[in-house]
Amino acid sequence: MDASHKVIQQHKTTELTVRDWERFNDILTDASEPNKELKTALREHESRVST
Amino acid sequence: MSRGFRPDSVLTVPSIQIAQLSTCHDRRAFDCGAPELDNFLVRYASRNARKGLSVTYVATAPGRPAVHGFYSLSAGEMVRADLPDDEARRLARYPVPVVRLGRLATHLDVRGEGIGALLLIDALRKALRLADELGTYAVELDAKSSSARSFYEKYGFKALADDKLHLYIPIQTIRRLFRP
């Protein structure tokens, strides 16, 4: 692996402990509804932001 | 980080524009109170974009060059640590693609005007577009402090067990936000 490839690989890959891997999978499996604050922020974004 | 949303009448930047960082933007005066983040914006953000490591988006008042806030996005993947063979057989081990939200910050002068939340929503919208195109399970980030962690948790991000500054929100939740 050359140096530049190694930099990119380290940049993008995160290794989790077993406990965190299980927690991560739980978070993905049990995706919650967006909460009230997130919905409020979306409305604010729609009224204040142009791209 | 944002304390919430104030009425338009008391905002110094009531409307903002969010665009990919370019030479049109004035970053030199950016001060978020964390020198490493200011330094990233000034010295490394454009360089990282050229290298394909991350892309930085900035918030400005419409048509104005001064940067009021920014965030960076990059591709990432999660993998499980290596285990002894007997444990490895018990748990799935496959890389999970994620969008990595890095270095979201707002200028001290506009702190409390909700710009951090506007940048966050913008980042989540872009992550959803990416997920539609190439497949992504979650948006992940490393909060820089416990107060930053509280900011993200307020919007539904969840922390890991061993690394409590490492936070996630599933793409499924983001999809339900934009496409209820």
mmCIF file with all atom_site columns, C-alpha atoms in Angstrom:
data_model
loop_
_atom_site.group_PDB
_atom_site.id
_atom_site.type_symbol
_atom_site.label_atom_id
_atom_site.label_alt_id
_atom_site.label_comp_id
_atom_site.label_asym_id
_atom_site.label_entity_id
_atom_site.label_seq_id
_atom_site.pdbx_PDB_ins_code
_atom_site.Cartn_x
_atom_site.Cartn_y
_atom_site.Cartn_z
_atom_site.occupancy
_atom_site.B_iso_or_equiv
_atom_site.pdbx_formal_charge
_atom_site.auth_seq_id
_atom_site.auth_comp_id
_atom_site.auth_asym_id
_atom_site.auth_atom_id
_atom_site.pdbx_PDB_model_num
ATOM 1   C CA . MET A 1 1   ? 0.000   0.000   0.000  1.00 0.00 ? 1   MET A CA 1
ATOM 2   C CA . ASP A 1 2   ? 1.563   3.329   -0.999 1.00 0.00 ? 2   ASP A CA 1
ATOM 3   C CA . ALA A 1 3   ? 1.654   6.293   1.390  1.00 0.00 ? 3   ALA A CA 1
ATOM 4   C CA . SER A 1 4   ? -1.201  8.256   -0.173 1.00 0.00 ? 4   SER A CA 1
ATOM 5   C CA . HIS A 1 5   ? -3.504  5.221   -0.221 1.00 0.00 ? 5   HIS A CA 1
ATOM 6   C CA . LYS A 1 6   ? -2.679  4.586   3.428  1.00 0.00 ? 6   LYS A CA 1
ATOM 7   C CA . VAL A 1 7   ? -3.610  8.170   4.362  1.00 0.00 ? 7   VAL A CA 1
ATOM 8   C CA . ILE A 1 8   ? -6.982  7.880   2.631  1.00 0.00 ? 8   ILE A CA 1
ATOM 9   C CA . GLN A 1 9   ? -7.646  4.471   4.174  1.00 0.00 ? 9   GLN A CA 1
ATOM 10  C CA . GLN A 1 10  ? -6.916  5.725   7.689  1.00 0.00 ? 10  GLN A CA 1
ATOM 11  C CA . HIS A 1 11  ? -9.043  8.776   7.040  1.00 0.00 ? 11  HIS A CA 1
ATOM 12  C CA . LYS A 1 12  ? -12.157 6.885   6.099  1.00 0.00 ? 12  LYS A CA 1
ATOM 13  C CA . THR A 1 13  ? -12.165 3.684   8.152  1.00 0.00 ? 13  THR A CA 1
ATOM 14  C CA . THR A 1 14  ? -13.272 3.606   11.775 1.00 0.00 ? 14  THR A CA 1
ATOM 15  C CA . GLU A 1 15  ? -12.698 0.438   13.767 1.00 0.00 ? 15  GLU A CA 1
ATOM 16  C CA . LEU A 1 16  ? -15.170 -0.160  16.582 1.00 0.00 ? 16  LEU A CA 1
ATOM 17  C CA . THR A 1 17  ? -14.872 -2.304  19.672 1.00 0.00 ? 17  THR A CA 1
ATOM 18  C CA . VAL A 1 18  ? -17.215 -5.276  19.831 1.00 0.00 ? 18  VAL A CA 1
ATOM 19  C CA . ARG A 1 19  ? -19.492 -3.471  22.274 1.00 0.00 ? 19  ARG A CA 1
ATOM 20  C CA . ASP A 1 20  ? -19.646 -0.399  20.065 1.00 0.00 ? 20  ASP A CA 1
ATOM 21  C CA . TRP A 1 21  ? -20.156 -2.529  16.965 1.00 0.00 ? 21  TRP A CA 1
ATOM 22  C CA . GLU A 1 22  ? -23.221 -4.066  18.605 1.00 0.00 ? 22  GLU A CA 1
ATOM 23  C CA . ARG A 1 23  ? -24.425 -0.632  19.733 1.00 0.00 ? 23  ARG A CA 1
ATOM 24  C CA . PHE A 1 24  ? -23.872 0.728   16.214 1.00 0.00 ? 24  PHE A CA 1
ATOM 25  C CA . ASN A 1 25  ? -25.926 -2.105  14.743 1.00 0.00 ? 25  ASN A CA 1
ATOM 26  C CA . ASP A 1 26  ? -28.677 -1.497  17.301 1.00 0.00 ? 26  ASP A CA 1
ATOM 27  C CA . ILE A 1 27  ? -28.807 2.177   16.296 1.00 0.00 ? 27  ILE A CA 1
ATOM 28  C CA . LEU A 1 28  ? -29.142 1.230   12.631 1.00 0.00 ? 28  LEU A CA 1
ATOM 29  C CA . THR A 1 29  ? -31.705 -1.501  13.220 1.00 0.00 ? 29  THR A CA 1
ATOM 30  C CA . ASP A 1 30  ? -33.894 0.598   15.493 1.00 0.00 ? 30  ASP A CA 1
ATOM 31  C CA . ALA A 1 31  ? -33.968 3.791   13.455 1.00 0.00 ? 31  ALA A CA 1
ATOM 32  C CA . SER A 1 32  ? -36.112 6.254   15.357 1.00 0.00 ? 32  SER A CA 1
ATOM 33  C CA . GLU A 1 33  ? -38.454 8.877   13.953 1.00 0.00 ? 33  GLU A CA 1
ATOM 34  C CA . PRO A 1 34  ? -36.872 12.316  13.546 1.00 0.00 ? 34  PRO A CA 1
ATOM 35  C CA . ASN A 1 35  ? -37.397 14.225  16.779 1.00 0.00 ? 35  ASN A CA 1
ATOM 36  C CA . LYS A 1 36  ? -39.171 17.547  17.299 1.00 0.00 ? 36  LYS A CA 1
ATOM 37  C CA . GLU A 1 37  ? -35.966 19.590  17.294 1.00 0.00 ? 37  GLU A CA 1
ATOM 38  C CA . LEU A 1 38  ? -34.828 18.109  13.996 1.00 0.00 ? 38  LEU A CA 1
ATOM 39  C CA . LYS A 1 39  ? -38.201 18.862  12.400 1.00 0.00 ? 39  LYS A CA 1
ATOM 40  C CA . THR A 1 40  ? -38.068 22.444  13.711 1.00 0.00 ? 40  THR A CA 1
ATOM 41  C CA . ALA A 1 41  ? -34.547 22.836  12.323 1.00 0.00 ? 41  ALA A CA 1
ATOM 42  C CA . LEU A 1 42  ? -35.761 21.594  8.925  1.00 0.00 ? 42  LEU A CA 1
ATOM 43  C CA . ARG A 1 43  ? -38.536 24.201  8.851  1.00 0.00 ? 43  ARG A CA 1
ATOM 44  C CA . GLU A 1 44  ? -36.013 26.875  9.819  1.00 0.00 ? 44  GLU A CA 1
ATOM 45  C CA . HIS A 1 45  ? -33.693 25.667  7.058  1.00 0.00 ? 45  HIS A CA 1
ATOM 46  C CA . GLU A 1 46  ? -36.483 25.904  4.499  1.00 0.00 ? 46  GLU A CA 1
ATOM 47  C CA . SER A 1 47  ? -37.245 29.494  5.473  1.00 0.00 ? 47  SER A CA 1
ATOM 48  C CA . ARG A 1 48  ? -33.690 30.849  5.907  1.00 0.00 ? 48  ARG A CA 1
ATOM 49  C CA . VAL A 1 49  ? -31.354 28.966  3.568  1.00 0.00 ? 49  VAL A CA 1
ATOM 50  C CA . SER A 1 50  ? -30.763 29.389  -0.128 1.00 0.00 ? 50  SER A CA 1
ATOM 51  C CA . THR A 1 51  ? -28.257 27.367  -2.114 1.00 0.00 ? 51  THR A CA 1
ATOM 52  C CA . MET B 2 1   ? -23.331 25.707  19.244 1.00 0.00 ? 1   MET B CA 1
ATOM 53  C CA . SER B 2 2   ? -26.869 26.834  18.602 1.00 0.00 ? 2   SER B CA 1
ATOM 54  C CA . ARG B 2 3   ? -29.156 27.683  21.494 1.00 0.00 ? 3   ARG B CA 1
ATOM 55  C CA . GLY B 2 4   ? -32.195 27.499  19.228 1.00 0.00 ? 4   GLY B CA 1
ATOM 56  C CA . PHE B 2 5   ? -33.985 29.875  16.940 1.00 0.00 ? 5   PHE B CA 1
ATOM 57  C CA . ARG B 2 6   ? -34.615 33.544  17.592 1.00 0.00 ? 6   ARG B CA 1
ATOM 58  C CA . PRO B 2 7   ? -37.151 35.761  15.835 1.00 0.00 ? 7   PRO B CA 1
ATOM 59  C CA . ASP B 2 8   ? -35.864 37.172  12.527 1.00 0.00 ? 8   ASP B CA 1
ATOM 60  C CA . SER B 2 9   ? -35.884 40.691  13.959 1.00 0.00 ? 9   SER B CA 1
ATOM 61  C CA . VAL B 2 10  ? -32.959 39.974  16.297 1.00 0.00 ? 10  VAL B CA 1
ATOM 62  C CA . LEU B 2 11  ? -30.810 37.925  13.914 1.00 0.00 ? 11  LEU B CA 1
ATOM 63  C CA . THR B 2 12  ? -27.691 39.511  12.474 1.00 0.00 ? 12  THR B CA 1
ATOM 64  C CA . VAL B 2 13  ? -27.825 36.963  9.621  1.00 0.00 ? 13  VAL B CA 1
ATOM 65  C CA . PRO B 2 14  ? -31.531 36.214  9.012  1.00 0.00 ? 14  PRO B CA 1
ATOM 66  C CA . SER B 2 15  ? -30.996 34.411  5.724  1.00 0.00 ? 15  SER B CA 1
ATOM 67  C CA . ILE B 2 16  ? -27.970 32.463  4.627  1.00 0.00 ? 16  ILE B CA 1
ATOM 68  C CA . GLN B 2 17  ? -26.561 30.818  1.588  1.00 0.00 ? 17  GLN B CA 1
ATOM 69  C CA . ILE B 2 18  ? -24.764 27.481  1.797  1.00 0.00 ? 18  ILE B CA 1
ATOM 70  C CA . ALA B 2 19  ? -22.341 26.595  -0.965 1.00 0.00 ? 19  ALA B CA 1
ATOM 71  C CA . GLN B 2 20  ? -19.218 24.579  -1.561 1.00 0.00 ? 20  GLN B CA 1
ATOM 72  C CA . LEU B 2 21  ? -16.122 26.421  -0.381 1.00 0.00 ? 21  LEU B CA 1
ATOM 73  C CA . SER B 2 22  ? -14.420 28.330  -3.177 1.00 0.00 ? 22  SER B CA 1
ATOM 74  C CA . THR B 2 23  ? -11.956 31.169  -3.692 1.00 0.00 ? 23  THR B CA 1
ATOM 75  C CA . CYS B 2 24  ? -14.915 33.610  -3.503 1.00 0.00 ? 24  CYS B CA 1
ATOM 76  C CA . HIS B 2 25  ? -15.220 32.986  0.227  1.00 0.00 ? 25  HIS B CA 1
ATOM 77  C CA . ASP B 2 26  ? -13.338 35.004  2.820  1.00 0.00 ? 26  ASP B CA 1
ATOM 78  C CA . ARG B 2 27  ? -12.115 32.606  5.505  1.00 0.00 ? 27  ARG B CA 1
ATOM 79  C CA . ARG B 2 28  ? -9.349  34.681  7.057  1.00 0.00 ? 28  ARG B CA 1
ATOM 80  C CA . ALA B 2 29  ? -11.552 36.321  9.681  1.00 0.00 ? 29  ALA B CA 1
ATOM 81  C CA . PHE B 2 30  ? -13.289 33.089  10.682 1.00 0.00 ? 30  PHE B CA 1
ATOM 82  C CA . ASP B 2 31  ? -13.147 32.524  14.422 1.00 0.00 ? 31  ASP B CA 1
ATOM 83  C CA . CYS B 2 32  ? -15.189 29.774  16.045 1.00 0.00 ? 32  CYS B CA 1
ATOM 84  C CA . GLY B 2 33  ? -13.196 29.773  19.280 1.00 0.00 ? 33  GLY B CA 1
ATOM 85  C CA . ALA B 2 34  ? -11.358 26.540  18.423 1.00 0.00 ? 34  ALA B CA 1
ATOM 86  C CA . PRO B 2 35  ? -8.064  27.339  16.636 1.00 0.00 ? 35  PRO B CA 1
ATOM 87  C CA . GLU B 2 36  ? -7.776  23.840  15.104 1.00 0.00 ? 36  GLU B CA 1
ATOM 88  C CA . LEU B 2 37  ? -11.128 24.278  13.358 1.00 0.00 ? 37  LEU B CA 1
ATOM 89  C CA . ASP B 2 38  ? -10.263 27.795  12.168 1.00 0.00 ? 38  ASP B CA 1
ATOM 90  C CA . ASN B 2 39  ? -6.956  26.467  10.910 1.00 0.00 ? 39  ASN B CA 1
ATOM 91  C CA . PHE B 2 40  ? -8.658  23.606  9.084  1.00 0.00 ? 40  PHE B CA 1
ATOM 92  C CA . LEU B 2 41  ? -10.906 26.043  7.221  1.00 0.00 ? 41  LEU B CA 1
ATOM 93  C CA . VAL B 2 42  ? -8.086  28.410  6.290  1.00 0.00 ? 42  VAL B CA 1
ATOM 94  C CA . ARG B 2 43  ? -5.337  25.921  5.452  1.00 0.00 ? 43  ARG B CA 1
ATOM 95  C CA . TYR B 2 44  ? -6.694  22.460  4.751  1.00 0.00 ? 44  TYR B CA 1
ATOM 96  C CA . ALA B 2 45  ? -10.324 22.548  3.578  1.00 0.00 ? 45  ALA B CA 1
ATOM 97  C CA . SER B 2 46  ? -9.537  23.405  -0.052 1.00 0.00 ? 46  SER B CA 1
ATOM 98  C CA . ARG B 2 47  ? -6.518  21.114  -0.091 1.00 0.00 ? 47  ARG B CA 1
ATOM 99  C CA . ASN B 2 48  ? -8.631  18.198  1.192  1.00 0.00 ? 48  ASN B CA 1
ATOM 100 C CA . ALA B 2 49  ? -11.242 18.853  -1.498 1.00 0.00 ? 49  ALA B CA 1
ATOM 101 C CA . ARG B 2 50  ? -8.561  18.755  -4.215 1.00 0.00 ? 50  ARG B CA 1
ATOM 102 C CA . LYS B 2 51  ? -7.250  15.457  -2.822 1.00 0.00 ? 51  LYS B CA 1
ATOM 103 C CA . GLY B 2 52  ? -10.722 13.959  -2.645 1.00 0.00 ? 52  GLY B CA 1
ATOM 104 C CA . LEU B 2 53  ? -10.578 13.514  1.134  1.00 0.00 ? 53  LEU B CA 1
ATOM 105 C CA . SER B 2 54  ? -13.507 15.762  2.076  1.00 0.00 ? 54  SER B CA 1
ATOM 106 C CA . VAL B 2 55  ? -15.671 18.562  0.707  1.00 0.00 ? 55  VAL B CA 1
ATOM 107 C CA . THR B 2 56  ? -16.372 21.690  2.752  1.00 0.00 ? 56  THR B CA 1
ATOM 108 C CA . TYR B 2 57  ? -19.546 23.751  2.570  1.00 0.00 ? 57  TYR B CA 1
ATOM 109 C CA . VAL B 2 58  ? -19.787 27.259  3.980  1.00 0.00 ? 58  VAL B CA 1
ATOM 110 C CA . ALA B 2 59  ? -22.604 29.490  5.180  1.00 0.00 ? 59  ALA B CA 1
ATOM 111 C CA . THR B 2 60  ? -22.540 33.165  4.213  1.00 0.00 ? 60  THR B CA 1
ATOM 112 C CA . ALA B 2 61  ? -25.039 35.989  4.026  1.00 0.00 ? 61  ALA B CA 1
ATOM 113 C CA . PRO B 2 62  ? -26.403 35.877  0.438  1.00 0.00 ? 62  PRO B CA 1
ATOM 114 C CA . GLY B 2 63  ? -23.914 37.420  -1.954 1.00 0.00 ? 63  GLY B CA 1
ATOM 115 C CA . ARG B 2 64  ? -21.381 38.195  0.788  1.00 0.00 ? 64  ARG B CA 1
ATOM 116 C CA . PRO B 2 65  ? -17.953 36.576  1.102  1.00 0.00 ? 65  PRO B CA 1
ATOM 117 C CA . ALA B 2 66  ? -17.548 36.324  4.901  1.00 0.00 ? 66  ALA B CA 1
ATOM 118 C CA . VAL B 2 67  ? -17.920 32.780  6.226  1.00 0.00 ? 67  VAL B CA 1
ATOM 119 C CA . HIS B 2 68  ? -20.312 32.422  9.186  1.00 0.00 ? 68  HIS B CA 1
ATOM 120 C CA . GLY B 2 69  ? -20.035 28.660  9.512  1.00 0.00 ? 69  GLY B CA 1
ATOM 121 C CA . PHE B 2 70  ? -18.934 25.522  7.746  1.00 0.00 ? 70  PHE B CA 1
ATOM 122 C CA . TYR B 2 71  ? -19.028 21.747  7.691  1.00 0.00 ? 71  TYR B CA 1
ATOM 123 C CA . SER B 2 72  ? -17.165 19.028  5.837  1.00 0.00 ? 72  SER B CA 1
ATOM 124 C CA . LEU B 2 73  ? -18.441 15.764  4.420  1.00 0.00 ? 73  LEU B CA 1
ATOM 125 C CA . SER B 2 74  ? -16.543 12.663  3.429  1.00 0.00 ? 74  SER B CA 1
ATOM 126 C CA . ALA B 2 75  ? -17.168 9.000   2.816  1.00 0.00 ? 75  ALA B CA 1
ATOM 127 C CA . GLY B 2 76  ? -16.400 6.566   5.599  1.00 0.00 ? 76  GLY B CA 1
ATOM 128 C CA . GLU B 2 77  ? -16.868 3.000   6.641  1.00 0.00 ? 77  GLU B CA 1
ATOM 129 C CA . MET B 2 78  ? -17.250 1.254   9.962  1.00 0.00 ? 78  MET B CA 1
ATOM 130 C CA . VAL B 2 79  ? -15.557 -2.037  10.712 1.00 0.00 ? 79  VAL B CA 1
ATOM 131 C CA . ARG B 2 80  ? -15.503 -4.229  13.789 1.00 0.00 ? 80  ARG B CA 1
ATOM 132 C CA . ALA B 2 81  ? -12.232 -4.773  15.591 1.00 0.00 ? 81  ALA B CA 1
ATOM 133 C CA . ASP B 2 82  ? -10.475 -8.077  14.980 1.00 0.00 ? 82  ASP B CA 1
ATOM 134 C CA . LEU B 2 83  ? -11.541 -10.798 17.361 1.00 0.00 ? 83  LEU B CA 1
ATOM 135 C CA . PRO B 2 84  ? -10.497 -14.297 18.318 1.00 0.00 ? 84  PRO B CA 1
ATOM 136 C CA . ASP B 2 85  ? -12.029 -16.835 15.931 1.00 0.00 ? 85  ASP B CA 1
ATOM 137 C CA . ASP B 2 86  ? -14.768 -18.092 18.273 1.00 0.00 ? 86  ASP B CA 1
ATOM 138 C CA . GLU B 2 87  ? -16.128 -14.572 18.842 1.00 0.00 ? 87  GLU B CA 1
ATOM 139 C CA . ALA B 2 88  ? -15.647 -13.601 15.217 1.00 0.00 ? 88  ALA B CA 1
ATOM 140 C CA . ARG B 2 89  ? -18.013 -16.377 14.157 1.00 0.00 ? 89  ARG B CA 1
ATOM 141 C CA . ARG B 2 90  ? -20.715 -15.040 16.487 1.00 0.00 ? 90  ARG B CA 1
ATOM 142 C CA . LEU B 2 91  ? -20.860 -11.509 15.099 1.00 0.00 ? 91  LEU B CA 1
ATOM 143 C CA . ALA B 2 92  ? -21.223 -10.317 11.526 1.00 0.00 ? 92  ALA B CA 1
ATOM 144 C CA . ARG B 2 93  ? -18.171 -8.555  10.198 1.00 0.00 ? 93  ARG B CA 1
ATOM 145 C CA . TYR B 2 94  ? -18.713 -6.510  7.100  1.00 0.00 ? 94  TYR B CA 1
ATOM 146 C CA . PRO B 2 95  ? -17.768 -2.881  6.473  1.00 0.00 ? 95  PRO B CA 1
ATOM 147 C CA . VAL B 2 96  ? -20.734 -0.529  6.791  1.00 0.00 ? 96  VAL B CA 1
ATOM 148 C CA . PRO B 2 97  ? -20.656 2.564   4.559  1.00 0.00 ? 97  PRO B CA 1
ATOM 149 C CA . VAL B 2 98  ? -21.386 5.878   6.280  1.00 0.00 ? 98  VAL B CA 1
ATOM 150 C CA . VAL B 2 99  ? -21.232 9.584   5.513  1.00 0.00 ? 99  VAL B CA 1
ATOM 151 C CA . ARG B 2 100 ? -18.830 11.307  7.833  1.00 0.00 ? 100 ARG B CA 1
ATOM 152 C CA . LEU B 2 101 ? -19.780 14.775  9.042  1.00 0.00 ? 101 LEU B CA 1
ATOM 153 C CA . GLY B 2 102 ? -16.596 16.526  10.097 1.00 0.00 ? 102 GLY B CA 1
ATOM 154 C CA . ARG B 2 103 ? -15.765 19.820  11.687 1.00 0.00 ? 103 ARG B CA 1
ATOM 155 C CA . LEU B 2 104 ? -19.103 21.623  11.821 1.00 0.00 ? 104 LEU B CA 1
ATOM 156 C CA . ALA B 2 105 ? -18.436 25.065  13.317 1.00 0.00 ? 105 ALA B CA 1
ATOM 157 C CA . THR B 2 106 ? -19.959 28.543  13.474 1.00 0.00 ? 106 THR B CA 1
ATOM 158 C CA . HIS B 2 107 ? -18.358 31.958  13.892 1.00 0.00 ? 107 HIS B CA 1
ATOM 159 C CA . LEU B 2 108 ? -18.463 33.335  17.436 1.00 0.00 ? 108 LEU B CA 1
ATOM 160 C CA . ASP B 2 109 ? -20.199 36.499  16.165 1.00 0.00 ? 109 ASP B CA 1
ATOM 161 C CA . VAL B 2 110 ? -23.294 34.547  15.047 1.00 0.00 ? 110 VAL B CA 1
ATOM 162 C CA . ARG B 2 111 ? -23.387 32.021  17.882 1.00 0.00 ? 111 ARG B CA 1
ATOM 163 C CA . GLY B 2 112 ? -26.957 31.464  19.082 1.00 0.00 ? 112 GLY B CA 1
ATOM 164 C CA . GLU B 2 113 ? -28.545 32.338  15.717 1.00 0.00 ? 113 GLU B CA 1
ATOM 165 C CA . GLY B 2 114 ? -29.265 28.744  14.786 1.00 0.00 ? 114 GLY B CA 1
ATOM 166 C CA . ILE B 2 115 ? -26.679 28.566  12.012 1.00 0.00 ? 115 ILE B CA 1
ATOM 167 C CA . GLY B 2 116 ? -25.192 25.348  13.404 1.00 0.00 ? 116 GLY B CA 1
ATOM 168 C CA . ALA B 2 117 ? -28.584 23.648  13.091 1.00 0.00 ? 117 ALA B CA 1
ATOM 169 C CA . LEU B 2 118 ? -29.053 25.012  9.558  1.00 0.00 ? 118 LEU B CA 1
ATOM 170 C CA . LEU B 2 119 ? -25.666 23.597  8.571  1.00 0.00 ? 119 LEU B CA 1
ATOM 171 C CA . LEU B 2 120 ? -26.565 20.282  10.179 1.00 0.00 ? 120 LEU B CA 1
ATOM 172 C CA . ILE B 2 121 ? -29.826 20.019  8.217  1.00 0.00 ? 121 ILE B CA 1
ATOM 173 C CA . ASP B 2 122 ? -27.954 20.895  5.047  1.00 0.00 ? 122 ASP B CA 1
ATOM 174 C CA . ALA B 2 123 ? -25.417 18.149  5.712  1.00 0.00 ? 123 ALA B CA 1
ATOM 175 C CA . LEU B 2 124 ? -28.156 15.587  6.390  1.00 0.00 ? 124 LEU B CA 1
ATOM 176 C CA . ARG B 2 125 ? -29.911 16.508  3.146  1.00 0.00 ? 125 ARG B CA 1
ATOM 177 C CA . LYS B 2 126 ? -26.685 15.973  1.208  1.00 0.00 ? 126 LYS B CA 1
ATOM 178 C CA . ALA B 2 127 ? -26.090 12.673  3.011  1.00 0.00 ? 127 ALA B CA 1
ATOM 179 C CA . LEU B 2 128 ? -29.544 11.463  1.981  1.00 0.00 ? 128 LEU B CA 1
ATOM 180 C CA . ARG B 2 129 ? -28.829 12.334  -1.658 1.00 0.00 ? 129 ARG B CA 1
ATOM 181 C CA . LEU B 2 130 ? -25.596 10.381  -1.447 1.00 0.00 ? 130 LEU B CA 1
ATOM 182 C CA . ALA B 2 131 ? -27.407 7.432   0.141  1.00 0.00 ? 131 ALA B CA 1
ATOM 183 C CA . ASP B 2 132 ? -29.861 7.399   -2.771 1.00 0.00 ? 132 ASP B CA 1
ATOM 184 C CA . GLU B 2 133 ? -26.979 7.208   -5.215 1.00 0.00 ? 133 GLU B CA 1
ATOM 185 C CA . LEU B 2 134 ? -24.532 4.821   -3.629 1.00 0.00 ? 134 LEU B CA 1
ATOM 186 C CA . GLY B 2 135 ? -25.884 3.280   -0.431 1.00 0.00 ? 135 GLY B CA 1
ATOM 187 C CA . THR B 2 136 ? -25.162 4.543   3.056  1.00 0.00 ? 136 THR B CA 1
ATOM 188 C CA . TYR B 2 137 ? -26.427 3.404   6.453  1.00 0.00 ? 137 TYR B CA 1
ATOM 189 C CA . ALA B 2 138 ? -25.796 6.380   8.698  1.00 0.00 ? 138 ALA B CA 1
ATOM 190 C CA . VAL B 2 139 ? -24.206 9.755   9.252  1.00 0.00 ? 139 VAL B CA 1
ATOM 191 C CA . GLU B 2 140 ? -21.389 9.617   11.776 1.00 0.00 ? 140 GLU B CA 1
ATOM 192 C CA . LEU B 2 141 ? -19.306 12.226  13.519 1.00 0.00 ? 141 LEU B CA 1
ATOM 193 C CA . ASP B 2 142 ? -16.823 12.725  16.308 1.00 0.00 ? 142 ASP B CA 1
ATOM 194 C CA . ALA B 2 143 ? -18.000 15.460  18.664 1.00 0.00 ? 143 ALA B CA 1
ATOM 195 C CA . LYS B 2 144 ? -15.125 17.598  19.869 1.00 0.00 ? 144 LYS B CA 1
ATOM 196 C CA . SER B 2 145 ? -16.493 18.108  23.380 1.00 0.00 ? 145 SER B CA 1
ATOM 197 C CA . SER B 2 146 ? -19.362 17.176  25.660 1.00 0.00 ? 146 SER B CA 1
ATOM 198 C CA . SER B 2 147 ? -21.175 20.420  24.772 1.00 0.00 ? 147 SER B CA 1
ATOM 199 C CA . ALA B 2 148 ? -20.844 19.590  21.084 1.00 0.00 ? 148 ALA B CA 1
ATOM 200 C CA . ARG B 2 149 ? -22.157 16.121  21.884 1.00 0.00 ? 149 ARG B CA 1
ATOM 201 C CA . SER B 2 150 ? -25.212 17.669  23.588 1.00 0.00 ? 150 SER B CA 1
ATOM 202 C CA . PHE B 2 151 ? -25.867 19.748  20.477 1.00 0.00 ? 151 PHE B CA 1
ATOM 203 C CA . TYR B 2 152 ? -26.012 16.643  18.265 1.00 0.00 ? 152 TYR B CA 1
ATOM 204 C CA . GLU B 2 153 ? -27.949 14.539  20.770 1.00 0.00 ? 153 GLU B CA 1
ATOM 205 C CA . LYS B 2 154 ? -30.600 17.267  20.864 1.00 0.00 ? 154 LYS B CA 1
ATOM 206 C CA . TYR B 2 155 ? -31.242 16.475  17.185 1.00 0.00 ? 155 TYR B CA 1
ATOM 207 C CA . GLY B 2 156 ? -31.422 12.725  17.716 1.00 0.00 ? 156 GLY B CA 1
ATOM 208 C CA . PHE B 2 157 ? -27.849 11.551  17.244 1.00 0.00 ? 157 PHE B CA 1
ATOM 209 C CA . LYS B 2 158 ? -26.942 8.571   19.445 1.00 0.00 ? 158 LYS B CA 1
ATOM 210 C CA . ALA B 2 159 ? -23.602 7.911   21.080 1.00 0.00 ? 159 ALA B CA 1
ATOM 211 C CA . LEU B 2 160 ? -21.637 4.688   21.170 1.00 0.00 ? 160 LEU B CA 1
ATOM 212 C CA . ALA B 2 161 ? -20.966 2.904   24.446 1.00 0.00 ? 161 ALA B CA 1
ATOM 213 C CA . ASP B 2 162 ? -17.162 2.909   24.628 1.00 0.00 ? 162 ASP B CA 1
ATOM 214 C CA . ASP B 2 163 ? -16.622 6.147   22.763 1.00 0.00 ? 163 ASP B CA 1
ATOM 215 C CA . LYS B 2 164 ? -19.332 8.526   23.876 1.00 0.00 ? 164 LYS B CA 1
ATOM 216 C CA . LEU B 2 165 ? -18.192 11.336  21.575 1.00 0.00 ? 165 LEU B CA 1
ATOM 217 C CA . HIS B 2 166 ? -18.734 9.102   18.552 1.00 0.00 ? 166 HIS B CA 1
ATOM 218 C CA . LEU B 2 167 ? -22.284 9.764   17.337 1.00 0.00 ? 167 LEU B CA 1
ATOM 219 C CA . TYR B 2 168 ? -24.658 8.395   14.704 1.00 0.00 ? 168 TYR B CA 1
ATOM 220 C CA . ILE B 2 169 ? -27.989 9.024   13.106 1.00 0.00 ? 169 ILE B CA 1
ATOM 221 C CA . PRO B 2 170 ? -29.390 6.364   10.752 1.00 0.00 ? 170 PRO B CA 1
ATOM 222 C CA . ILE B 2 171 ? -30.147 7.288   7.141  1.00 0.00 ? 171 ILE B CA 1
ATOM 223 C CA . GLN B 2 172 ? -33.609 5.812   7.740  1.00 0.00 ? 172 GLN B CA 1
ATOM 224 C CA . THR B 2 173 ? -34.317 8.559   10.305 1.00 0.00 ? 173 THR B CA 1
ATOM 225 C CA . ILE B 2 174 ? -33.035 11.212  7.888  1.00 0.00 ? 174 ILE B CA 1
ATOM 226 C CA . ARG B 2 175 ? -35.202 9.775   5.116  1.00 0.00 ? 175 ARG B CA 1
ATOM 227 C CA . ARG B 2 176 ? -38.272 10.052  7.352  1.00 0.00 ? 176 ARG B CA 1
ATOM 228 C CA . LEU B 2 177 ? -37.388 13.671  8.086  1.00 0.00 ? 177 LEU B CA 1
ATOM 229 C CA . PHE B 2 178 ? -37.235 14.769  4.460  1.00 0.00 ? 178 PHE B CA 1
ATOM 230 C CA . ARG B 2 179 ? -39.816 12.338  3.065  1.00 0.00 ? 179 ARG B CA 1
ATOM 231 C CA . PRO B 2 180 ? -42.409 11.795  5.815  1.00 0.00 ? 180 PRO B CA 1
#
